[in-house]
mmCIF file of C-alpha atoms in Angstrom:
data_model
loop_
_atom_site.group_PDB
_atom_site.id
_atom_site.type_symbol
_atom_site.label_atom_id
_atom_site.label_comp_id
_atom_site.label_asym_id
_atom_site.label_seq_id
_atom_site.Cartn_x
_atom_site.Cartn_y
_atom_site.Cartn_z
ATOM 1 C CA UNK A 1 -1.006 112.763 189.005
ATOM 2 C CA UNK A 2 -1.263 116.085 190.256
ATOM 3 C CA UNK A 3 -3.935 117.984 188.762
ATOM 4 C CA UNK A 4 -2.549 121.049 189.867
ATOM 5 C CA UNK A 5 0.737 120.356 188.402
ATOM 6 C CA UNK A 6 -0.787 119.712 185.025
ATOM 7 C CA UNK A 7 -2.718 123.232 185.808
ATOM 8 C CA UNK A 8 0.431 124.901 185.917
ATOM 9 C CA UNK A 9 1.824 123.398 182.713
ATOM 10 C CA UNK A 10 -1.027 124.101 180.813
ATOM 11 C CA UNK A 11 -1.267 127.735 181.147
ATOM 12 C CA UNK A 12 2.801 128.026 181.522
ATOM 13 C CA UNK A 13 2.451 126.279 177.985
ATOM 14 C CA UNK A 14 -0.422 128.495 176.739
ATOM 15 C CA UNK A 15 1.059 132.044 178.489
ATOM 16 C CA UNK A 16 5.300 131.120 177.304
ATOM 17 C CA UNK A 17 6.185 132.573 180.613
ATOM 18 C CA UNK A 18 6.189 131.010 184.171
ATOM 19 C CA UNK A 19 5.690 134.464 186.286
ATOM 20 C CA UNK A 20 2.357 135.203 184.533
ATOM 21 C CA UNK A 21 1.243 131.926 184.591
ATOM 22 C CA UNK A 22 2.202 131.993 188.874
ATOM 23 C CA UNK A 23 0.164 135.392 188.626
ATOM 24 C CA UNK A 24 -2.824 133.678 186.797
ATOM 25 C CA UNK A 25 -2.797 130.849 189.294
ATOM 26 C CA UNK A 26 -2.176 132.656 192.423
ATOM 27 C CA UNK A 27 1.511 131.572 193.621
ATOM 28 C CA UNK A 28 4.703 131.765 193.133
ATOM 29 C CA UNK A 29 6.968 131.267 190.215
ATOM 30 C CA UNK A 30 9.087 129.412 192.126
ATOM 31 C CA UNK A 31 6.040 127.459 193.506
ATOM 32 C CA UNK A 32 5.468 127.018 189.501
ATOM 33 C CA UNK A 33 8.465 125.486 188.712
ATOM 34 C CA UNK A 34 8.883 123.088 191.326
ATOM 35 C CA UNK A 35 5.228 121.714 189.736
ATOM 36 C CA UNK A 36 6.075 121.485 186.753
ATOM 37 C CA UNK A 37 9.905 119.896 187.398
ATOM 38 C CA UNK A 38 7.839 116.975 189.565
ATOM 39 C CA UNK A 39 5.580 116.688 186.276
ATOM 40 C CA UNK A 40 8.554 115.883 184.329
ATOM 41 C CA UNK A 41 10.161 113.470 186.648
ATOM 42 C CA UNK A 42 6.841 111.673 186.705
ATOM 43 C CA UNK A 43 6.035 111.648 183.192
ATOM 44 C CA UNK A 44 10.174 110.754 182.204
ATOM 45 C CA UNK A 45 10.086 113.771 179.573
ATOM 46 C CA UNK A 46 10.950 116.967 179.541
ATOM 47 C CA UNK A 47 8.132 119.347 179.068
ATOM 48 C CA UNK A 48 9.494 122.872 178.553
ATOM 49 C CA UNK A 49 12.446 124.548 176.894
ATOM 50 C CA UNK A 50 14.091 127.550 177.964
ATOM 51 C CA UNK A 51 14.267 130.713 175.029
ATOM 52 C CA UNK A 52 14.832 134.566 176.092
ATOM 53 C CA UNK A 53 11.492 135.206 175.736
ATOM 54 C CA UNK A 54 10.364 132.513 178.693
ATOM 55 C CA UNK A 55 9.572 128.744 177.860
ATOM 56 C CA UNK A 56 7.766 126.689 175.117
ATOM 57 C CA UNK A 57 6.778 123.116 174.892
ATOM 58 C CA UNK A 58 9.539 120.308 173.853
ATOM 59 C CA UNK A 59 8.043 118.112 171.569
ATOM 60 C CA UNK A 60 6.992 116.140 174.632
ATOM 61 C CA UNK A 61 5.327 118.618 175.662
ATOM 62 C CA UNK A 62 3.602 119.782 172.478
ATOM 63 C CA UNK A 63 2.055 115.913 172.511
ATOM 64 C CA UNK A 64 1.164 116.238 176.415
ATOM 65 C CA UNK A 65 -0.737 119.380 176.293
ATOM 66 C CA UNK A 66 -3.749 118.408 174.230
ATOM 67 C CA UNK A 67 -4.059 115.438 177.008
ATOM 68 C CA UNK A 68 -3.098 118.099 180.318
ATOM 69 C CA UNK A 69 -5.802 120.099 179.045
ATOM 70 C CA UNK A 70 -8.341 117.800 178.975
ATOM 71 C CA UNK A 71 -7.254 116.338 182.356
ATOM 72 C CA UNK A 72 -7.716 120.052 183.894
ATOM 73 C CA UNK A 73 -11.285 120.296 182.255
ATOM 74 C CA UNK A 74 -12.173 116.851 183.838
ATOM 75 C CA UNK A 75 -10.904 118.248 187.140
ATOM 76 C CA UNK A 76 -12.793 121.150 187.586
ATOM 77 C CA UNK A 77 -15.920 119.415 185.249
ATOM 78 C CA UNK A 78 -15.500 116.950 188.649
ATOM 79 C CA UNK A 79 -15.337 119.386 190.946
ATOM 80 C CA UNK A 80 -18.848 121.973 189.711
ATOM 81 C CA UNK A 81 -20.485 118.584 189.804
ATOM 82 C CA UNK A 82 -20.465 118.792 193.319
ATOM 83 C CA UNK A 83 -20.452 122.617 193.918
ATOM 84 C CA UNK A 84 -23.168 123.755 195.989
ATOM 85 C CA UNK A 85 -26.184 125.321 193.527
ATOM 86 C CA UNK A 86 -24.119 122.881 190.885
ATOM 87 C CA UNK A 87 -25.691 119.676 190.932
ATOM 88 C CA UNK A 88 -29.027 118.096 191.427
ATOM 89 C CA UNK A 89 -31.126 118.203 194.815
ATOM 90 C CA UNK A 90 -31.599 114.557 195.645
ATOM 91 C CA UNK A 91 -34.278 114.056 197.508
ATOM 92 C CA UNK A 92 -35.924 110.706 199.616
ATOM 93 C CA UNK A 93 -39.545 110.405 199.992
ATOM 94 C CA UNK A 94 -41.783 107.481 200.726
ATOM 95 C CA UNK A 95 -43.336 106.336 198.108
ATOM 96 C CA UNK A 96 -43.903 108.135 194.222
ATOM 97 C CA UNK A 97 -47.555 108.732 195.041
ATOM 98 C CA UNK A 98 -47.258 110.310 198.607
ATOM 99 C CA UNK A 99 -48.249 113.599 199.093
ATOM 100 C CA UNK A 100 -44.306 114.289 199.380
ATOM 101 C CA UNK A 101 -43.802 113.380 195.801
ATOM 102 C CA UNK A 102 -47.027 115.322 194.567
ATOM 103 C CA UNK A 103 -46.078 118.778 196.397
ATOM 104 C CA UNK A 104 -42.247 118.290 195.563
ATOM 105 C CA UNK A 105 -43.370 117.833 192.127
ATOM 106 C CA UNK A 106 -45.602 121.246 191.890
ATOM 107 C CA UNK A 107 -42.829 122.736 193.332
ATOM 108 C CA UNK A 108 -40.193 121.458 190.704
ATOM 109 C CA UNK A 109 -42.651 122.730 188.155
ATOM 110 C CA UNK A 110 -42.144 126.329 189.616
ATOM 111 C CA UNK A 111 -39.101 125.894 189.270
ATOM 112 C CA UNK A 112 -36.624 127.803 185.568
ATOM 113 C CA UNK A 113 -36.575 124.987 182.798
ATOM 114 C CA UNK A 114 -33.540 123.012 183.133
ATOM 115 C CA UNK A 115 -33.816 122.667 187.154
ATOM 116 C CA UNK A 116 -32.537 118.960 188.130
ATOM 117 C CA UNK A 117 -33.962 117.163 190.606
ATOM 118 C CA UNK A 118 -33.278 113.170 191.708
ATOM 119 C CA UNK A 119 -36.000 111.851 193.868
ATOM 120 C CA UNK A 120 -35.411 108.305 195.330
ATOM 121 C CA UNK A 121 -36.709 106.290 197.331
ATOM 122 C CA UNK A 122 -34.513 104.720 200.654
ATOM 123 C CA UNK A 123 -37.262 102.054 201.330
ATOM 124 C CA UNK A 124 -36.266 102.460 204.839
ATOM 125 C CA UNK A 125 -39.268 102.146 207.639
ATOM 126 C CA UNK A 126 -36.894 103.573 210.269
ATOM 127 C CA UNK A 127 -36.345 107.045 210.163
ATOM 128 C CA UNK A 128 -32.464 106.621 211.711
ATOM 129 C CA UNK A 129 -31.830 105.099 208.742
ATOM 130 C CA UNK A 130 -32.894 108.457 206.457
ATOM 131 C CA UNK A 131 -31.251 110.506 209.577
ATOM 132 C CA UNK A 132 -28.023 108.323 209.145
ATOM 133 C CA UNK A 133 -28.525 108.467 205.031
ATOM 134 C CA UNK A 134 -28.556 112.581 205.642
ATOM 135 C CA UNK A 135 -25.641 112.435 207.786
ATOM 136 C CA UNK A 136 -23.374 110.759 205.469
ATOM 137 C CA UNK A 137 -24.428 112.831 202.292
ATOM 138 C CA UNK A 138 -26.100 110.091 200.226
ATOM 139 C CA UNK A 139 -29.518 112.049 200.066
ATOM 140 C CA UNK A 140 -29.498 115.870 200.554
ATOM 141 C CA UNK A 141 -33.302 115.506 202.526
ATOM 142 C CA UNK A 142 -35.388 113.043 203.439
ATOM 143 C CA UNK A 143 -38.970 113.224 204.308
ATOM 144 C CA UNK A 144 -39.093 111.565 207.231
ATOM 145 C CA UNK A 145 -39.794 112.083 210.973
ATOM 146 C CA UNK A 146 -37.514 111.223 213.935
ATOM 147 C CA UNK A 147 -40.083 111.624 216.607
ATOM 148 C CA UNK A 148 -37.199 110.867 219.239
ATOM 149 C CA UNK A 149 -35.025 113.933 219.104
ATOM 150 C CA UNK A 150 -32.435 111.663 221.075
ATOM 151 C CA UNK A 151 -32.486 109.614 217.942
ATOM 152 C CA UNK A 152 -31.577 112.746 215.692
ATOM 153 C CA UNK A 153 -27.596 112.558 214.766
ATOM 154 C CA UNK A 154 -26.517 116.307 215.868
ATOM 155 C CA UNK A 155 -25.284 117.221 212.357
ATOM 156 C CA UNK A 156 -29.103 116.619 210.846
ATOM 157 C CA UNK A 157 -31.697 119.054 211.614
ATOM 158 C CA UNK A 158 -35.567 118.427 211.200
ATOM 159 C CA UNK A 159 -37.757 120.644 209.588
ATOM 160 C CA UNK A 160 -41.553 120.890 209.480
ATOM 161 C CA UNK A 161 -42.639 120.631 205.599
ATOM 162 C CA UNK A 162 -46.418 120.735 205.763
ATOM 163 C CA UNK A 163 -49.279 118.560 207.264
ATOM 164 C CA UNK A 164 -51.198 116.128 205.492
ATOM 165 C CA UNK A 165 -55.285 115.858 206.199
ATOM 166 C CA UNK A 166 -56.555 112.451 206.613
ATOM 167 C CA UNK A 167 -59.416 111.071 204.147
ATOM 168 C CA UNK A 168 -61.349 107.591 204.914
ATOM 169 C CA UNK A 169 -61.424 105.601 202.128
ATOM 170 C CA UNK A 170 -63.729 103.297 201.679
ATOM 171 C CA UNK A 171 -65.437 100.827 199.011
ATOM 172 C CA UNK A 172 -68.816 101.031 197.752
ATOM 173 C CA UNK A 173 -70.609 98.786 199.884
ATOM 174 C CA UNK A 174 -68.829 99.990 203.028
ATOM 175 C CA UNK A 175 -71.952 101.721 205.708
ATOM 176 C CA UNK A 176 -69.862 105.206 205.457
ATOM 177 C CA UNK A 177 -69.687 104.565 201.642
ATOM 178 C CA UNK A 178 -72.698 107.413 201.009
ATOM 179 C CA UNK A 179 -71.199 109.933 204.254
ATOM 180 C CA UNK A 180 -70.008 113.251 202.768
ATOM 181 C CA UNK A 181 -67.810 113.423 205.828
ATOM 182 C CA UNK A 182 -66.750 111.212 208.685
ATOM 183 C CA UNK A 183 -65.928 112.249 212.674
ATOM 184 C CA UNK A 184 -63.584 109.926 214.333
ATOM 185 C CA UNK A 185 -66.473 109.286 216.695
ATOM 186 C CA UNK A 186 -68.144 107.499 213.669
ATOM 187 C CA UNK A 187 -65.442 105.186 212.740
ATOM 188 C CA UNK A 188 -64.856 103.744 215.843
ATOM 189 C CA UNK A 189 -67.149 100.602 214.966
ATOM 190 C CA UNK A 190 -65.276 100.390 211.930
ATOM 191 C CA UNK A 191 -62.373 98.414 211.150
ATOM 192 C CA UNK A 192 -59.609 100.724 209.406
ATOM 193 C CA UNK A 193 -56.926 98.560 207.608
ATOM 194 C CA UNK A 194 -53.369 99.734 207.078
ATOM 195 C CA UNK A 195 -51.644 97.244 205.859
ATOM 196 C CA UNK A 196 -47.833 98.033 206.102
ATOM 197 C CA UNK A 197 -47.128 99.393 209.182
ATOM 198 C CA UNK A 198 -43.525 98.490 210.283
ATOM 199 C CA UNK A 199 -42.268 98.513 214.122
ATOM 200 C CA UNK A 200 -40.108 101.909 214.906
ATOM 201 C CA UNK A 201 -41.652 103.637 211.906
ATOM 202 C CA UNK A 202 -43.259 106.796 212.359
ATOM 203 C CA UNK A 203 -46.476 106.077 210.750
ATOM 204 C CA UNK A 204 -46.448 103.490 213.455
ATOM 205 C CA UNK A 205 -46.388 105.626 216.399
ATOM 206 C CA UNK A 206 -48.574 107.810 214.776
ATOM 207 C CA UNK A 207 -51.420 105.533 214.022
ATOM 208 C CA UNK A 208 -50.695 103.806 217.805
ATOM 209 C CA UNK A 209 -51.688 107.777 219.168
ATOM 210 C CA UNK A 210 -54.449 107.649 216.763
ATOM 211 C CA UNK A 211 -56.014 104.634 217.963
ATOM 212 C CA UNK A 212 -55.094 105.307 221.774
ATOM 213 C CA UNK A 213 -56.804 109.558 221.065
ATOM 214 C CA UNK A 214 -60.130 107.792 219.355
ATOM 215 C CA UNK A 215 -60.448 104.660 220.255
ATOM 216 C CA UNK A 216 -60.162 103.448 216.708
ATOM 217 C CA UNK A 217 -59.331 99.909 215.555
ATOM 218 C CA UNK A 218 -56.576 100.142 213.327
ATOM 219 C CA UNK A 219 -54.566 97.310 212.355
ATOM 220 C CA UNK A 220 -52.132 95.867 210.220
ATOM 221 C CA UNK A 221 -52.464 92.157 210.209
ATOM 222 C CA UNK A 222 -52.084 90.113 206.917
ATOM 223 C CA UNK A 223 -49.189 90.813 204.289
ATOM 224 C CA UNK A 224 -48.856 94.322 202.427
ATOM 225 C CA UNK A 225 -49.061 93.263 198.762
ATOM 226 C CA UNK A 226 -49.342 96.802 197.460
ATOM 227 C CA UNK A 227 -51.550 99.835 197.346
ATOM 228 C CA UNK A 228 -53.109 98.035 194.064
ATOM 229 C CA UNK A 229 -54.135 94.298 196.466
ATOM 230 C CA UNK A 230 -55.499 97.036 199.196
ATOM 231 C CA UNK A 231 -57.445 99.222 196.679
ATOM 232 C CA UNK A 232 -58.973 95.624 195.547
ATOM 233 C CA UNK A 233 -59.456 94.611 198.816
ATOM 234 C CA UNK A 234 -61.760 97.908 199.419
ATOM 235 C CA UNK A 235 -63.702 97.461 196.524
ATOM 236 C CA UNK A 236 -65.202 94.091 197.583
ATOM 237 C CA UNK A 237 -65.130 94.730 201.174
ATOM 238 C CA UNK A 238 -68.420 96.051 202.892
ATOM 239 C CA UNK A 239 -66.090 96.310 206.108
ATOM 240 C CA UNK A 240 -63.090 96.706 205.670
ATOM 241 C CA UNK A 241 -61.602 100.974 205.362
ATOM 242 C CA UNK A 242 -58.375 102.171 205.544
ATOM 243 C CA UNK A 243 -57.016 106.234 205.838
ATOM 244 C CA UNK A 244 -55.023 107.977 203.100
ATOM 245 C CA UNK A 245 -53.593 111.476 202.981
ATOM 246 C CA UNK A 246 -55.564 113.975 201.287
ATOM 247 C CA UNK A 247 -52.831 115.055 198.919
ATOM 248 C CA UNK A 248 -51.570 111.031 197.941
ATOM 249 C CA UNK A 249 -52.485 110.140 194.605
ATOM 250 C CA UNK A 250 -54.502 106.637 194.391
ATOM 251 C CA UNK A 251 -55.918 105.609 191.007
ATOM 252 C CA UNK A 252 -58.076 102.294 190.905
ATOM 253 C CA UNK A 253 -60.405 100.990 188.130
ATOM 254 C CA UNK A 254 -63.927 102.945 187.422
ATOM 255 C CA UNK A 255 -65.277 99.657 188.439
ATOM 256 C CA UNK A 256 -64.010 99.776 191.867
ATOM 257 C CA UNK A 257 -66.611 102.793 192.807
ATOM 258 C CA UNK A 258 -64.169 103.717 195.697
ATOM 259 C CA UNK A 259 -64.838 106.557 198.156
ATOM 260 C CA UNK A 260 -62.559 109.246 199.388
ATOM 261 C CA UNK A 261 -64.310 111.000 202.857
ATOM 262 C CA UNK A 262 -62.959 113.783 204.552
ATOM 263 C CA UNK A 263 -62.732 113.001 208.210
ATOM 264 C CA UNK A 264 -63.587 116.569 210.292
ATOM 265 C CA UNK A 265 -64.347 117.388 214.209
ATOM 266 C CA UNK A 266 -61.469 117.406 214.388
ATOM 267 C CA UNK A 267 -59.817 116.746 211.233
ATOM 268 C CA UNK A 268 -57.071 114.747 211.652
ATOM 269 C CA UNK A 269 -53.315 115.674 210.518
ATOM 270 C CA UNK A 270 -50.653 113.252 209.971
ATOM 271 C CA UNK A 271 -47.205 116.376 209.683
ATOM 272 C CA UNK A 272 -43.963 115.746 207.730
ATOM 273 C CA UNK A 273 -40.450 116.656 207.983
ATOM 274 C CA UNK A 274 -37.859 117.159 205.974
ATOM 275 C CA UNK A 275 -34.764 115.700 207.434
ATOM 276 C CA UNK A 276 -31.475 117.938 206.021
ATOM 277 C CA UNK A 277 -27.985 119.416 207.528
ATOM 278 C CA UNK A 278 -27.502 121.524 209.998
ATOM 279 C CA UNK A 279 -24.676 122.983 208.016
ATOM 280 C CA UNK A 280 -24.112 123.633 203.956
ATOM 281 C CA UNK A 281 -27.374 122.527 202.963
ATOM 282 C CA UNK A 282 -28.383 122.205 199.481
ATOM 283 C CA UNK A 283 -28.998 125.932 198.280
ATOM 284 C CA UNK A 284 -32.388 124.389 196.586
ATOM 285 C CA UNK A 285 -34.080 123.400 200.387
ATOM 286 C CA UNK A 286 -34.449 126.950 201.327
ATOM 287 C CA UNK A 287 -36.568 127.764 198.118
ATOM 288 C CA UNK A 288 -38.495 123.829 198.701
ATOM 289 C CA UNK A 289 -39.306 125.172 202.757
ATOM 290 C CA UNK A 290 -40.508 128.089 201.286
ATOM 291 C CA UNK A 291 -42.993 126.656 198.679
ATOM 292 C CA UNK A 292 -44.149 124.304 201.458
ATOM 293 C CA UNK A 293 -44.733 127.409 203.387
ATOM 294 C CA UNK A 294 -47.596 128.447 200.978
ATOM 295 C CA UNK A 295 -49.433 124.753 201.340
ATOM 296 C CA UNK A 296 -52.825 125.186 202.686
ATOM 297 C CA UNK A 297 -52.730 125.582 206.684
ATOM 298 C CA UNK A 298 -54.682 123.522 208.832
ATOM 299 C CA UNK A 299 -57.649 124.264 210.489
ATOM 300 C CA UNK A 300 -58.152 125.156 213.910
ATOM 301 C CA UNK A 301 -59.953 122.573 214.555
ATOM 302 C CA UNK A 302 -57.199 119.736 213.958
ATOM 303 C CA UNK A 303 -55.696 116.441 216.034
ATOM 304 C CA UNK A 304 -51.871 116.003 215.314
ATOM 305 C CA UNK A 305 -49.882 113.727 217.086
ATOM 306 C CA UNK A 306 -47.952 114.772 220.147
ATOM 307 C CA UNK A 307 -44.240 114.908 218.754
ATOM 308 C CA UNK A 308 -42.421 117.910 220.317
ATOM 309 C CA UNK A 309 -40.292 118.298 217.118
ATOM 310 C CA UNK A 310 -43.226 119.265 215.416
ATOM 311 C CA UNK A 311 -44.750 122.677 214.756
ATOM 312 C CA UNK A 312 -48.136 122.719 213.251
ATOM 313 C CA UNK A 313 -48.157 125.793 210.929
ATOM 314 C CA UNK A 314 -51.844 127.634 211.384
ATOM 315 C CA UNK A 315 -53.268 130.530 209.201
ATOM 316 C CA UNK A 316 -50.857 133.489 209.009
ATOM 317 C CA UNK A 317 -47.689 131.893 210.145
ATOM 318 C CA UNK A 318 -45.739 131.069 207.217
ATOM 319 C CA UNK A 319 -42.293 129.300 207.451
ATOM 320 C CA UNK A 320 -41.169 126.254 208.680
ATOM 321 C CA UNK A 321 -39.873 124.982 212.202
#
């Protein structure tokens, strides 16, 4: 049915006169009528008399309007839904206790009561898969990071959000356990753990450039059974660390006595983008960029990986590239 049909026969019904209802809607009467008379052939009835002062509703069509109306309310109800500014950012990050989730939610608290926001999660390791999920509409960002700008569809842009510092974390028996900070010079005897790591991720090449800059041993071997199995693991390991982001929210049993060490000279960075369209974005990203903007810059003194696409933000530059 032709909602714009049942548009015109609404306010025709409502107004008594076709020309003011044309006016109201923006076209001609003529343009009116010929709605409204392929209404009535659809629907078998007829809708409208003619008087002398303009139309009114036939009994048909005093039965039909409660039901027209509510079809035109659906219609444009449908249609705000998906307005710009209208409906909810949606919004992929990794995991709900990354660093992404903790910063997008202080920035959702900034934000006037009543502000929706849907944050998923893709569960996809490669980033083409967030790029395509972009692309098609099914997510209006993604933080993720196509570190092949080949790879990135033309239509989806990249964005840098902010930079994550790097902590060791370590159980209580580990040697570093008692260190109030860690160089990457000191971990190299050290076996760091990262359980997870899936071929063509990002994390992946980033944690290869890692190992190659240091000369660390990170691997992955063994099955991922959760951050929960790894913070276990820690706890009775006296060799075994692994590296978390500064900002990613962990929480393991007092019993655990687990260790969070800063790792400095040079601290080391692991930066995240946003993935979004090139055009129409979500009117919400521009005001998300610009809270990331105020997240605390990185030091001079800093190792990030060597992905062109990537801007590190220092102190005094705000924005995001």
């Amino acid at each position: 049915m032709d909602t714009e049909a049942v548009r015109s026969f609404v306010r025709a019904a409502e107004l008594g006169q076709l020309g003011q209802a044309a006016d109201e809607l923006g076209v001609t009467q003529q343009a009116v009528s010929k709605r409204i008379a392929a209404l009535e052939r659809e629907v078998g009835v007829r809708l409208f008399a003619r008087t002398a002062r303009g139309v009114e509703p036939t009994l048909d069509g005093q039965a039909f309007l409660p039901h027209a109306r509510s079809i035109v309310a659906g219609a444009d109800r449908a249609v705000a839904s998906v307005r710009p500014g209208s409906r909810a950012l949606r919004i992929d990050v990794l995991g709900f206790r990354s660093a992404q989730a903790v910063l997008l939610r202080a920035y959702w608290r900034t934000r006037p009561p009543g502000t929706d926001l849907d944050v998923v999660t893709l569960r996809a390791a490669d980033p083409r898969v967030a790029a395509a999920a972009v692309r098609a509409g099914e997510v209006d960002a993604a933080f993720r990071t196509v570190t092949d700008p080949a790879a990135l569809p033309p239509d989806v842009r990249m964005a840098h959000a902010f930079s994550s510092p790097l902590q060791l974390l370590v159980g209580p028996r580990h040697p570093l356990a008692g260190a109030r900070a860690v160089t990457p010079e000191r971990l190299r005897p050290h076996r760091i753990w990262v359980p997870g790591i899936a071929a063509g991720s990002e994390w992946s090449e980033f944690y290869d450039q890692l190992a190659d800059a240091f000369g660390l041993r990170v691997d992955a071997a063994g099955p991922h059974f959760g951050d929960e199995a790894l913070l276990d693991t820690l706890a009775d390991s006296a060799d075994v660390a692994t590296l978390v982001g500064a900002r990613d929210r962990y929480v393991w049993p007092a019993a655990h006595g687990l260790r969070r060490i800063p790792v400095v000279d040079p601290v080391l960075a692991y930066p995240i983008s946003l993935l979004l369209p090139r055009t129409a974005p979500h009117p919400e990203l521009r005001g998300l960029l610009d809270h990331f903007a105020g997240v605390d810059p990185l030091p001079d003194d800093v190792w990030l990986p060597s992905w062109p696409t990537v801007t590190p933000r220092r102190p005094g530059r705000g924005g995001a590239g």
